[in-house]
Short mmCIF file of C-alpha atoms in Angstrom, two decimals:
data_model
loop_
_atom_site.label_atom_id
_atom_site.label_comp_id
_atom_site.label_asym_id
_atom_site.label_seq_id
_atom_site.Cartn_x
_atom_site.Cartn_y
_atom_site.Cartn_z
CA ARG A 1 36.00 77.21 11.65
CA PRO A 2 37.48 74.79 14.21
CA SER A 3 40.94 75.41 15.59
CA ALA A 4 43.91 73.26 14.64
CA GLN A 5 44.29 72.36 18.30
CA LEU A 6 40.72 71.04 18.49
CA LEU A 7 41.27 68.86 15.42
CA LEU A 8 44.49 67.49 16.88
CA ARG A 9 42.78 66.74 20.18
CA VAL A 10 39.99 64.72 18.60
CA LEU A 11 42.45 62.93 16.30
CA GLY A 12 43.91 61.62 19.54
CA LEU A 13 40.76 59.54 20.00
CA LEU A 14 41.86 57.37 17.06
CA PRO A 15 43.75 54.17 17.84
CA TYR A 16 45.98 54.56 14.75
CA PRO A 17 47.53 57.66 13.10
CA SER A 18 45.44 57.59 9.94
CA ILE A 19 41.99 58.77 8.82
CA ASP A 20 40.41 60.33 5.75
CA ILE A 21 39.16 63.90 5.48
CA TYR A 22 35.52 62.79 5.85
CA GLY A 23 36.24 61.02 9.11
CA SER A 24 38.11 64.10 10.31
CA ALA A 25 35.12 66.33 9.62
CA SER A 26 32.86 63.87 11.44
CA LEU A 27 35.17 63.75 14.45
CA VAL A 28 35.17 67.54 14.82
CA GLY A 29 31.50 67.84 13.87
CA VAL A 30 31.84 70.58 11.23
CA PRO A 31 31.14 70.82 7.49
CA LEU A 32 33.73 69.30 5.17
CA SER A 33 34.66 72.70 3.69
CA GLU A 34 35.66 74.03 7.11
CA VAL A 35 37.82 71.09 8.15
CA ARG A 36 39.64 71.24 4.80
CA LEU A 37 40.95 74.69 5.71
CA VAL A 38 42.34 73.47 9.03
CA VAL A 39 43.86 70.39 7.42
CA ARG A 40 45.52 72.61 4.80
CA ASP A 41 47.22 74.58 7.58
CA LEU A 42 48.36 71.41 9.35
CA LEU A 43 49.72 69.99 6.08
CA ARG A 44 51.69 73.19 5.49
CA ALA A 45 53.09 72.92 9.02
CA HIS A 46 54.09 69.30 8.25
CA LEU A 47 52.08 68.01 11.20
CA LEU A 48 49.90 65.95 8.89
CA THR A 49 50.86 64.09 5.71
CA ASP A 50 48.71 63.72 2.60
CA ALA A 51 48.66 59.94 2.05
CA GLY A 52 46.61 60.22 -1.18
CA GLY A 53 42.97 59.41 -1.74
CA GLU A 54 42.03 62.20 0.71
CA ARG A 55 43.67 60.27 3.53
CA LEU A 56 45.71 61.88 6.28
CA GLU A 57 48.55 60.32 8.25
CA TRP A 58 50.86 61.59 10.96
CA HIS A 59 54.01 60.45 12.75
CA SER A 60 53.80 58.06 15.69
CA LEU A 61 55.46 60.66 17.95
CA LEU A 62 52.75 63.19 17.06
CA HIS A 63 50.15 60.49 17.66
CA ALA A 64 51.47 59.96 21.19
CA TYR A 65 51.19 63.71 21.72
CA VAL A 66 47.63 64.03 20.40
CA ARG A 67 46.61 61.04 22.50
CA GLU A 68 47.64 63.10 25.52
CA LEU A 69 45.76 66.12 24.15
CA ALA A 70 42.61 63.98 23.83
CA LYS A 71 42.64 63.49 27.60
CA ARG A 72 41.82 67.20 27.94
CA LEU A 73 38.45 66.75 26.25
CA ASP A 74 35.60 66.96 28.73
CA GLY A 75 33.22 64.02 29.07
CA ALA A 76 30.56 65.36 26.71
CA GLU A 77 33.12 66.35 24.04
CA ARG A 78 34.74 62.91 24.16
CA THR A 79 31.41 61.07 24.07
CA ASN A 80 29.99 63.14 21.21
CA ALA A 81 33.18 62.95 19.12
CA THR A 82 33.41 59.18 19.67
CA LYS A 83 29.79 58.70 18.63
CA ARG A 84 30.28 60.80 15.49
CA LEU A 85 33.39 58.76 14.61
CA LEU A 86 31.54 55.46 15.09
CA GLU A 87 28.59 56.74 13.05
CA TYR A 88 30.96 57.82 10.27
CA TYR A 89 32.57 54.37 10.19
CA LEU A 90 29.21 52.60 10.27
CA ARG A 91 27.59 54.71 7.55
CA THR A 92 30.54 54.40 5.20
CA ALA A 93 31.07 50.70 5.97
CA ALA A 94 27.37 50.05 5.29
CA ALA A 95 27.63 51.85 1.94
CA ALA A 96 30.81 49.93 1.09
CA ASP A 97 29.25 46.62 2.11
CA ALA A 98 26.30 47.26 -0.20
CA PHE A 99 28.73 47.32 -3.15
CA LEU A 100 30.30 44.04 -2.00
CA ASP A 101 27.06 42.15 -1.39
CA SER A 102 23.69 43.89 -1.42
CA ASN A 103 21.75 40.73 -0.50
CA TRP A 104 22.29 40.83 3.26
CA GLU A 105 20.06 42.75 5.68
CA SER A 106 20.83 46.43 6.23
CA VAL A 107 23.38 47.24 8.92
CA ARG A 108 22.50 50.93 9.30
CA ARG A 109 20.99 52.42 12.45
CA GLN A 110 17.59 54.13 12.30
CA GLU A 111 18.70 57.01 14.53
CA THR A 112 20.50 59.83 12.73
CA VAL A 113 23.56 61.50 14.24
CA PRO A 114 24.12 65.15 13.19
CA TYR A 115 27.38 66.53 11.82
CA VAL A 116 28.55 63.23 10.32
CA VAL A 117 30.01 63.31 6.82
CA GLU A 118 29.78 60.00 4.93
CA ARG A 119 32.56 59.29 2.42
CA PRO A 120 31.15 59.04 -1.12
CA LEU A 121 31.78 55.65 -2.73
CA GLU A 122 30.92 55.05 -6.35
CA SER A 123 32.04 51.51 -7.18
CA TYR A 124 33.02 48.07 -5.95
CA SER A 125 36.71 49.00 -6.17
CA ASP A 126 36.08 52.17 -4.12
CA ALA A 127 34.48 50.04 -1.42
CA MET A 128 37.29 47.49 -1.32
CA GLU A 129 39.97 50.20 -1.24
CA TRP A 130 38.23 51.99 1.64
CA PHE A 131 37.93 48.78 3.66
CA VAL A 132 41.60 47.95 3.09
CA ALA A 133 42.72 51.45 4.10
CA GLU A 134 40.50 51.54 7.21
CA LEU A 135 40.77 47.89 8.28
CA LYS A 136 42.86 48.46 11.42
CA ASN A 137 40.76 51.44 12.50
CA LEU A 138 37.49 49.58 11.87
CA LEU A 139 38.55 46.57 13.93
CA ALA A 140 39.68 48.88 16.72
CA ALA A 141 36.41 50.84 16.47
CA ILE A 142 34.47 47.73 17.52
CA GLU A 143 36.44 47.61 20.76
CA LEU A 144 36.16 51.42 21.11
CA ALA A 145 32.37 51.15 20.88
CA MET A 146 32.28 48.56 23.65
CA ARG A 147 34.51 50.61 25.96
CA HIS A 148 32.34 53.72 25.61
CA GLY A 149 28.96 52.01 25.95
CA PHE A 150 27.99 52.12 22.27
CA GLU A 151 27.19 48.40 21.99
CA GLU A 152 24.89 48.80 18.98
CA TYR A 153 27.77 50.26 16.98
CA ALA A 154 29.96 47.32 18.01
CA TYR A 155 27.76 44.63 16.50
CA ARG A 156 26.61 46.68 13.50
CA LEU A 157 30.21 47.54 12.57
CA TYR A 158 31.00 43.82 12.78
CA TRP A 159 28.10 42.97 10.48
CA SER A 160 29.16 45.64 7.99
CA MET A 161 32.67 44.12 7.73
CA THR A 162 31.64 40.49 7.31
CA THR A 163 31.74 40.22 3.52
CA PHE A 164 35.02 42.13 3.34
CA LEU A 165 36.71 40.08 6.09
CA TYR A 166 35.59 36.88 4.36
CA ARG A 167 36.79 37.87 0.90
CA HIS A 168 39.97 39.56 2.10
CA GLY A 169 40.92 36.46 4.07
CA ASP A 170 40.96 38.05 7.55
CA TRP A 171 39.25 35.05 9.11
CA PRO A 172 40.92 35.09 12.57
CA GLU A 173 39.88 38.74 13.02
CA TRP A 174 36.40 37.82 11.72
CA ALA A 175 36.01 35.30 14.54
CA GLU A 176 37.70 37.42 17.22
CA LYS A 177 35.44 40.43 16.66
CA GLY A 178 32.41 38.15 16.37
CA LEU A 179 32.78 37.30 20.04
CA VAL A 180 32.71 41.03 20.81
CA ALA A 181 29.57 41.47 18.67
CA VAL A 182 27.75 38.65 20.47
CA LYS A 183 28.71 40.13 23.84
CA ALA A 184 27.51 43.58 22.74
CA ALA A 185 24.12 42.25 21.58
CA GLU A 186 23.69 40.20 24.76
CA ARG A 187 24.53 43.24 26.89
CA LEU A 188 21.65 45.13 25.24
CA GLY A 189 19.34 42.11 25.36
CA HIS A 190 18.67 42.46 21.61
CA GLN A 191 17.63 38.97 20.52
CA VAL A 192 17.70 39.51 16.74
CA ALA A 193 21.16 41.08 17.00
CA CYS A 194 22.30 38.16 19.18
CA ALA A 195 21.10 35.62 16.64
CA ARG A 196 22.60 37.43 13.67
CA SER A 197 25.95 37.83 15.44
CA HIS A 198 25.95 34.14 16.47
CA ARG A 199 25.29 33.15 12.85
CA ILE A 200 28.08 35.27 11.40
CA LEU A 201 30.53 34.15 14.09
CA ALA A 202 29.63 30.52 13.38
CA THR A 203 30.47 30.99 9.70
CA ALA A 204 33.86 32.44 10.64
CA TYR A 205 34.55 29.42 12.86
CA THR A 206 33.54 27.06 10.05
CA ARG A 207 36.03 28.75 7.73
CA LEU A 208 38.70 28.37 10.42
CA SER A 209 37.83 24.65 10.72
CA GLN A 210 36.75 25.13 14.35
CA TYR A 211 33.63 23.06 13.79
CA GLU A 212 32.57 22.43 17.37
CA LYS A 213 32.48 26.15 18.11
CA ALA A 214 30.70 26.78 14.81
CA SER A 215 28.03 24.19 15.61
CA TYR A 216 27.30 25.81 18.97
CA HIS A 217 26.82 29.28 17.49
CA TYR A 218 24.75 28.02 14.54
CA THR A 219 22.43 26.24 16.96
CA ARG A 220 22.08 29.34 19.14
CA ALA A 221 21.28 31.48 16.09
CA ARG A 222 18.71 29.08 14.66
CA ASP A 223 16.96 28.54 18.01
CA ILE A 224 16.61 32.30 18.57
CA PHE A 225 15.32 32.97 15.05
CA ILE A 226 12.75 30.15 15.32
CA GLU A 227 11.62 31.41 18.73
CA LEU A 228 11.18 34.91 17.31
CA GLY A 229 9.37 33.65 14.20
CA ASP A 230 12.01 35.35 12.03
CA ARG A 231 11.86 33.31 8.81
CA VAL A 232 14.49 35.39 7.01
CA GLY A 233 16.97 34.86 9.83
CA GLU A 234 16.05 31.18 9.99
CA ALA A 235 16.55 30.79 6.24
CA HIS A 236 19.98 32.41 6.31
CA THR A 237 20.98 30.17 9.22
CA GLU A 238 19.76 27.01 7.48
CA LEU A 239 21.77 28.01 4.40
CA VAL A 240 25.05 28.46 6.25
CA LEU A 241 24.36 25.35 8.35
CA GLY A 242 24.19 23.41 5.10
CA ARG A 243 27.57 24.80 4.08
CA HIS A 244 28.92 23.92 7.51
CA PHE A 245 27.97 20.27 6.98
CA GLY A 246 29.40 20.45 3.48
CA TRP A 247 32.78 21.41 4.96
CA LEU A 248 32.36 18.46 7.34
CA ASP A 249 31.86 16.22 4.27
CA GLU A 250 28.33 15.26 5.27
CA PRO A 251 26.47 15.84 1.98
CA GLN A 252 23.18 14.26 3.05
CA GLU A 253 22.88 16.58 6.06
CA ALA A 254 24.12 19.52 3.99
CA LEU A 255 21.43 18.80 1.37
CA ARG A 256 18.72 18.68 4.04
CA HIS A 257 19.60 22.14 5.35
CA ALA A 258 20.03 23.60 1.85
CA LYS A 259 16.56 22.36 0.84
CA ARG A 260 15.06 23.78 4.03
CA ALA A 261 16.68 27.15 3.24
CA LEU A 262 15.41 26.99 -0.34
CA LEU A 263 11.85 26.34 0.84
CA LEU A 264 11.98 29.29 3.24
CA TYR A 265 13.39 31.66 0.59
CA ARG A 266 10.64 30.67 -1.83
CA GLN A 267 8.00 31.29 0.84
CA ILE A 268 9.56 34.68 1.61
CA GLY A 269 9.84 35.51 -2.10
CA ASP A 270 13.55 36.37 -2.12
CA ARG A 271 14.81 35.40 -5.58
CA GLY A 272 18.45 36.35 -4.93
CA TRP A 273 18.78 34.06 -1.95
CA GLU A 274 16.70 31.42 -3.72
CA ALA A 275 19.44 31.26 -6.37
CA ARG A 276 22.13 30.79 -3.72
CA ALA A 277 20.18 28.04 -1.99
CA MET A 278 19.51 26.27 -5.31
CA ASN A 279 23.23 26.27 -5.98
CA ASP A 280 23.92 24.68 -2.59
CA VAL A 281 21.33 21.99 -3.39
CA ALA A 282 23.03 21.42 -6.75
CA ARG A 283 26.46 21.04 -5.11
CA GLU A 284 25.24 18.46 -2.60
CA TYR A 285 23.39 16.46 -5.23
CA GLY A 286 26.67 16.30 -7.13
CA ARG A 287 28.53 15.07 -4.06
CA LEU A 288 25.87 12.39 -3.61
CA GLY A 289 26.34 11.25 -7.24
CA ASN A 290 23.04 12.57 -8.61
CA VAL A 291 24.68 14.70 -11.30
CA ASP A 292 21.59 15.22 -13.48
CA GLU A 293 19.56 16.55 -10.55
CA GLY A 294 22.51 18.72 -9.57
CA PHE A 295 22.72 20.15 -13.08
CA ARG A 296 19.01 20.91 -13.09
CA TYR A 297 19.25 22.91 -9.88
CA GLY A 298 22.55 24.50 -10.94
CA THR A 299 21.41 25.79 -14.32
CA ASN A 300 18.21 27.20 -12.79
CA ALA A 301 20.30 28.84 -10.07
CA LEU A 302 22.58 30.45 -12.68
CA ARG A 303 19.62 31.80 -14.63
CA LEU A 304 18.13 33.32 -11.49
CA ALA A 305 21.44 34.75 -10.22
CA THR A 306 22.07 36.36 -13.62
CA GLU A 307 18.58 37.89 -13.62
CA VAL A 308 19.11 39.53 -10.20
CA GLY A 309 22.72 40.53 -11.01
CA ASP A 310 24.37 38.59 -8.15
CA ARG A 311 27.98 38.15 -9.33
CA ASP A 312 29.09 36.49 -6.11
CA ALA A 313 26.42 33.83 -6.56
CA GLU A 314 27.31 33.47 -10.25
CA ALA A 315 30.93 32.69 -9.34
CA SER A 316 29.83 30.03 -6.84
CA ILE A 317 27.41 28.50 -9.34
CA HIS A 318 30.06 28.40 -12.07
CA SER A 319 32.33 26.41 -9.73
CA VAL A 320 29.56 23.95 -8.94
CA LEU A 321 28.63 23.56 -12.62
CA GLY A 322 32.32 23.08 -13.39
CA GLU A 323 32.52 20.14 -11.00
CA LEU A 324 29.25 18.67 -12.27
CA SER A 325 30.48 18.98 -15.87
CA ALA A 326 33.68 17.17 -14.93
CA GLN A 327 31.62 14.38 -13.34
CA ARG A 328 29.79 14.10 -16.65
CA GLY A 329 33.10 13.90 -18.50
CA ALA A 330 32.50 17.23 -20.24
CA ILE A 331 35.99 18.63 -19.59
CA LYS A 332 35.69 21.56 -22.03
CA ASP A 333 32.55 22.74 -20.24
CA ALA A 334 34.26 22.31 -16.86
CA LEU A 335 37.17 24.47 -18.05
CA ASN A 336 34.85 27.26 -19.16
CA TYR A 337 32.92 27.23 -15.89
CA TYR A 338 36.04 27.23 -13.69
CA ASP A 339 37.65 29.96 -15.77
CA SER A 340 34.56 32.15 -15.27
CA ALA A 341 34.53 31.39 -11.54
CA ALA A 342 38.22 32.23 -11.05
CA THR A 343 37.97 35.47 -13.03
CA THR A 344 34.89 36.69 -11.16
CA ARG A 345 36.38 35.82 -7.76
CA ARG A 346 39.49 37.88 -8.50
CA GLN A 347 37.35 40.78 -9.71
CA LEU A 348 35.41 40.62 -6.43
CA GLY A 349 38.61 40.70 -4.39
CA ASP A 350 38.06 37.13 -3.13
CA TYR A 351 41.59 35.92 -3.85
CA TYR A 352 41.27 32.74 -1.82
CA GLY A 353 38.11 31.78 -3.73
CA GLY A 354 39.79 32.72 -7.00
CA ALA A 355 42.81 30.56 -6.17
CA LYS A 356 40.55 27.59 -5.32
CA ALA A 357 38.76 27.90 -8.66
CA SER A 358 42.14 28.30 -10.42
CA MET A 359 43.39 25.11 -8.80
CA GLN A 360 40.49 23.21 -10.36
CA LEU A 361 40.98 25.03 -13.65
CA ALA A 362 44.65 23.99 -13.70
CA HIS A 363 43.74 20.39 -12.87
CA TYR A 364 41.38 20.05 -15.82
CA THR A 365 43.69 22.05 -18.10
CA LEU A 366 46.33 19.40 -17.38
CA LEU A 367 43.84 16.66 -18.21
CA ASP A 368 43.21 18.50 -21.47
CA GLY A 369 46.94 18.17 -22.25
CA ARG A 370 47.94 21.86 -21.87
CA ARG A 371 50.79 21.66 -19.38
CA ASP A 372 52.29 25.15 -19.93
CA GLU A 373 48.91 26.81 -19.60
CA ALA A 374 48.24 24.88 -16.40
CA ARG A 375 51.56 26.10 -14.96
CA THR A 376 50.62 29.72 -15.73
CA ILE A 377 47.26 29.29 -14.01
CA LEU A 378 48.94 27.85 -10.90
CA ILE A 379 51.46 30.69 -10.74
CA GLN A 380 48.58 33.19 -10.91
CA ALA A 381 46.86 31.32 -8.08
CA MET A 382 50.02 31.56 -5.93
CA TYR A 383 50.13 35.29 -6.61
CA ASP A 384 46.46 35.62 -5.63
CA LEU A 385 47.24 34.00 -2.27
CA SER A 386 50.29 36.15 -1.53
CA ASN A 387 48.43 38.42 0.91
CA VAL A 388 46.03 35.85 2.38
CA ASP A 389 47.30 34.31 5.62
CA HIS A 390 44.57 32.14 7.19
CA SER A 391 45.05 28.40 7.67
CA GLU A 392 43.01 27.34 4.63
CA ALA A 393 45.12 29.61 2.41
CA VAL A 394 48.30 28.06 3.82
CA ARG A 395 46.92 24.60 3.02
CA LEU A 396 45.90 25.66 -0.49
CA ARG A 397 49.34 27.17 -1.15
CA ALA A 398 50.91 23.83 -0.23
CA GLU A 399 48.58 22.03 -2.65
CA ILE A 400 49.41 24.49 -5.45
CA LEU A 401 53.15 24.11 -4.84
CA ALA A 402 52.80 20.33 -5.00
CA LYS A 403 50.87 20.62 -8.26
CA LEU A 404 53.52 22.99 -9.68
CA LYS A 405 56.21 20.39 -8.97
CA GLU A 406 54.07 17.79 -10.69
CA VAL A 407 53.66 20.06 -13.72
#
């Protein structure tokens, strides 16, 4: 059984005064049952606080003290405890990310680290709650990994957080830590990791409307993947490049990249990503005025996404089919599609995406003559955006407020 003093010393390695019981056991490197006994004593002494959900917190003054205690750890103790902490975060983040989006490549390391206790997660909501609770520590862990020479943890932790940071609306942090991930991969000379980090960082820059930076990182990612003969990486990059050009309002170029991605996914035999690429093709056909072709791709994409159980893709496809239905003049169909998209986005924790779909839903609800219902939808959208702070959310809030005044 570890001493209370040892636990306090290793807690001083944390940047913030909060961790769960599983992370505590990993830090000390003992079985969960043993660390629970020590934590019980520290709770009784009021040095730690039970924050619920098996999370522990402590006062900032105590944190300053344990930070000083951590300086007494010898080099091997500090290195081993830091590695166990990073492994705990990576394992649990990888498990959480799999609930959010299981389509991306694995972020786990092949090497196993002993005495690490992974937090059990059983659902999508468990995963989102864990990410929210650990967000500050996870972001800080990327920097911690770089400082202690654990570069592989730095970029893998970044990858594991990508879907969450996107859906939660933490886009500035998504870009900021992407630069760290690229630097970490370059320091190790790991070309695949460099390309993957460039691609993810580029997507963050696109979302932040920093298109010149995004274009540079997309190009770097694609060139590396092509040089390596990595068709999966190339396909993913072509897909997000298409979306990049979509945001730039260049539908012809966006369609070209989406079709290239679709071809690669079909050659690879990845039906989940094939559905996502088909939806992107459908969207760009709609923007180019070829609604029938867009509907053909969109309905096939929805069938495929439903077969593989990809709810994120289903929400995107419903939005595209909603817009295509509106172009056809089928307002009732558009309403049904946008309602499904908004509901699924909220269930997935993507409140910005849900608010965007709700904005369209309110627009067509107004056209259908239901003013009060449209107002309710817009108020819900404003509520969805209440904790999302990036620039696109600010712009969308302004649009919703303007529409509310109109209503």
